[in-house]
Short mmCIF file of C-alpha atoms in Angstrom, two decimals:
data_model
loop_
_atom_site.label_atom_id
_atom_site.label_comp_id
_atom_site.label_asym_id
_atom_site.label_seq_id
_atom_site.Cartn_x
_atom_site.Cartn_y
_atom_site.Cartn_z
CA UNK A 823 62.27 -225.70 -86.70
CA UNK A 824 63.03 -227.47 -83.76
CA UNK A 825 61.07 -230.26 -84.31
CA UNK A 826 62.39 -231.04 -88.01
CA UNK A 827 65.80 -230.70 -86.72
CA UNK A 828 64.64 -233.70 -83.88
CA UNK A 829 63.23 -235.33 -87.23
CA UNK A 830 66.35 -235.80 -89.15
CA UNK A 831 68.91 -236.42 -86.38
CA UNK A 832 66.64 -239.26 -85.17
CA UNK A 833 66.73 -240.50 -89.09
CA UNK A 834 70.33 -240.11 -88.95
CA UNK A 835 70.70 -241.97 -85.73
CA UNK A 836 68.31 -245.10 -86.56
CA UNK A 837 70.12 -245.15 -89.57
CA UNK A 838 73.29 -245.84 -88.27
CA UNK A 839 72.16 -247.87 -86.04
CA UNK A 840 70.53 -250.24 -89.06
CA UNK A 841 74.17 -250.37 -90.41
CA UNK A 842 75.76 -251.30 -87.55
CA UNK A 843 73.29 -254.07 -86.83
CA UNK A 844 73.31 -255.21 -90.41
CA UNK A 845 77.26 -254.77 -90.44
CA UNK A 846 78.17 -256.43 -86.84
CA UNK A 847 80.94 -258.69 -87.59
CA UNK A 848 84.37 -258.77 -86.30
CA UNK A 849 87.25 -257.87 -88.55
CA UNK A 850 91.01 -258.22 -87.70
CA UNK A 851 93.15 -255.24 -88.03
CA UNK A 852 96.92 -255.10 -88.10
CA UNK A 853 98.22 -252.59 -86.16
CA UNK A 854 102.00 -253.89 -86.42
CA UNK A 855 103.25 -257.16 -87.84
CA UNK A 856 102.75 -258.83 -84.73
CA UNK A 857 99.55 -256.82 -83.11
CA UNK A 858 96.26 -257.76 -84.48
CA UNK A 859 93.28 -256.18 -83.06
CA UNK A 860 90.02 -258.23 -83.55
CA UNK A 861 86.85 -255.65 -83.47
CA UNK A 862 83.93 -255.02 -84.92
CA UNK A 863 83.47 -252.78 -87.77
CA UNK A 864 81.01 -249.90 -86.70
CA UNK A 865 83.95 -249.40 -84.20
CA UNK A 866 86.33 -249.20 -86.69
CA UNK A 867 84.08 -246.94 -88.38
CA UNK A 868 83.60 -244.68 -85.67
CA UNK A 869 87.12 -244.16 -84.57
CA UNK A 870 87.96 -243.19 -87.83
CA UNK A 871 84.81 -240.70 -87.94
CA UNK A 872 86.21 -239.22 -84.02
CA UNK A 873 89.81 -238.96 -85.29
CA UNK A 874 88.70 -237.20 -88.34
CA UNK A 875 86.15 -235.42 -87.08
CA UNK A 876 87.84 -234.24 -83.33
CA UNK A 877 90.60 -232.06 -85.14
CA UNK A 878 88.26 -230.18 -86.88
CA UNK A 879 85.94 -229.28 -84.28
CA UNK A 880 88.34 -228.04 -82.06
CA UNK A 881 89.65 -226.08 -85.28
CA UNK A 882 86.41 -224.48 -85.34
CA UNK A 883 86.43 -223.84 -81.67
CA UNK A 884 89.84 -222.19 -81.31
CA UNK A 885 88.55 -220.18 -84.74
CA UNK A 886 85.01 -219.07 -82.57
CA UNK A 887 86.89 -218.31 -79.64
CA UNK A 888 89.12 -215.89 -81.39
CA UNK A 889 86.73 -214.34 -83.36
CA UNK A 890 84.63 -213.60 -80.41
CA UNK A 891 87.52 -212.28 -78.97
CA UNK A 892 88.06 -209.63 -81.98
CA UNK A 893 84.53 -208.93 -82.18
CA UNK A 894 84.20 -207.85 -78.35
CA UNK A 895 87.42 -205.73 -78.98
CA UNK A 896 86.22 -203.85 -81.79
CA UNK A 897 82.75 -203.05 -80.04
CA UNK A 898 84.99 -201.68 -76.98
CA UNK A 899 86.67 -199.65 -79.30
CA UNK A 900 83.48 -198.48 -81.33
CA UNK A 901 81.30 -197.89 -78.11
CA UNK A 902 84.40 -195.43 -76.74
CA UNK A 903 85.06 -194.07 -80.30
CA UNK A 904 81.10 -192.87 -80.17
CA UNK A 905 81.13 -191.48 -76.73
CA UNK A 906 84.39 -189.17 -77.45
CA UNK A 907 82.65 -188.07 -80.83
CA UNK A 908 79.59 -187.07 -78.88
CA UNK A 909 81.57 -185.73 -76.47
CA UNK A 910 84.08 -183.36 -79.15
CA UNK A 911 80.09 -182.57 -80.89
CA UNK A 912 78.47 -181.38 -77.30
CA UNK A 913 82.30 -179.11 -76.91
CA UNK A 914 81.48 -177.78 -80.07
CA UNK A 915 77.47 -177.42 -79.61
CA UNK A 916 78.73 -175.56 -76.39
CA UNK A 917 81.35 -172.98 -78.45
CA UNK A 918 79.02 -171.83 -80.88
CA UNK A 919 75.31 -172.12 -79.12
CA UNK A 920 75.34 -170.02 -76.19
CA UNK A 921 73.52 -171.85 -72.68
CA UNK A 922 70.27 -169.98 -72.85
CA UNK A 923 69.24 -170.76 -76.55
CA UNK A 924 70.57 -174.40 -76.37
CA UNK A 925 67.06 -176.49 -76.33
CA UNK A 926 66.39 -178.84 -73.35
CA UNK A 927 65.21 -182.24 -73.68
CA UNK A 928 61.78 -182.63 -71.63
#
């Protein structure tokens, strides 16, 4: 799986780097009336793809981090909600069996 994954992102990498050969001319951009920035265009293209793409990543992160978060709580809370059940069964076990017929593990 590893090696397929290799596969396409080296497809998707030549492949950009086809367009950006094929597309290397410089372009002026008006940032205000009087500031023109003269660049080429796969750098125009990949700002736009960072400042799109940066937002949403850390989106995801912050989303992962909390949710990792949640999910260690609620395994706390499970793994001492087990051990006091076991704990209010072996009280109980302890009431009704008396401590000579109770079996022993070997």
């Amino acid at each position: 799986m590893q090696v397929l994954k290799t596969i396409v992102w080296a497809v998707i990498v030549a492949g950009l780097a086809v367009f950006a050969y094929a597309n290397w001319f410089r372009i002026d951009v008006m940032i205000w009336s009087d500031v023109v920035l003269n660049t080429p265009l796969p750098m125009i293209i990949l700002s736009s793809f960072l400042l799109g793409f940066a937002p949403m990543w850390l989106f995801h992160r912050a989303a992962r981090w909390r949710l990792k978060r949640r999910i260690g709580a609620l395994e706390s809370s499970q793994r001492s909600l087990i051990a006091a059940r076991e704990q209010e069964l072996e009280e109980d076990r302890s009431r009704f069996v008396p401590e000579e017929e109770r079996p022993t593990l070997p």
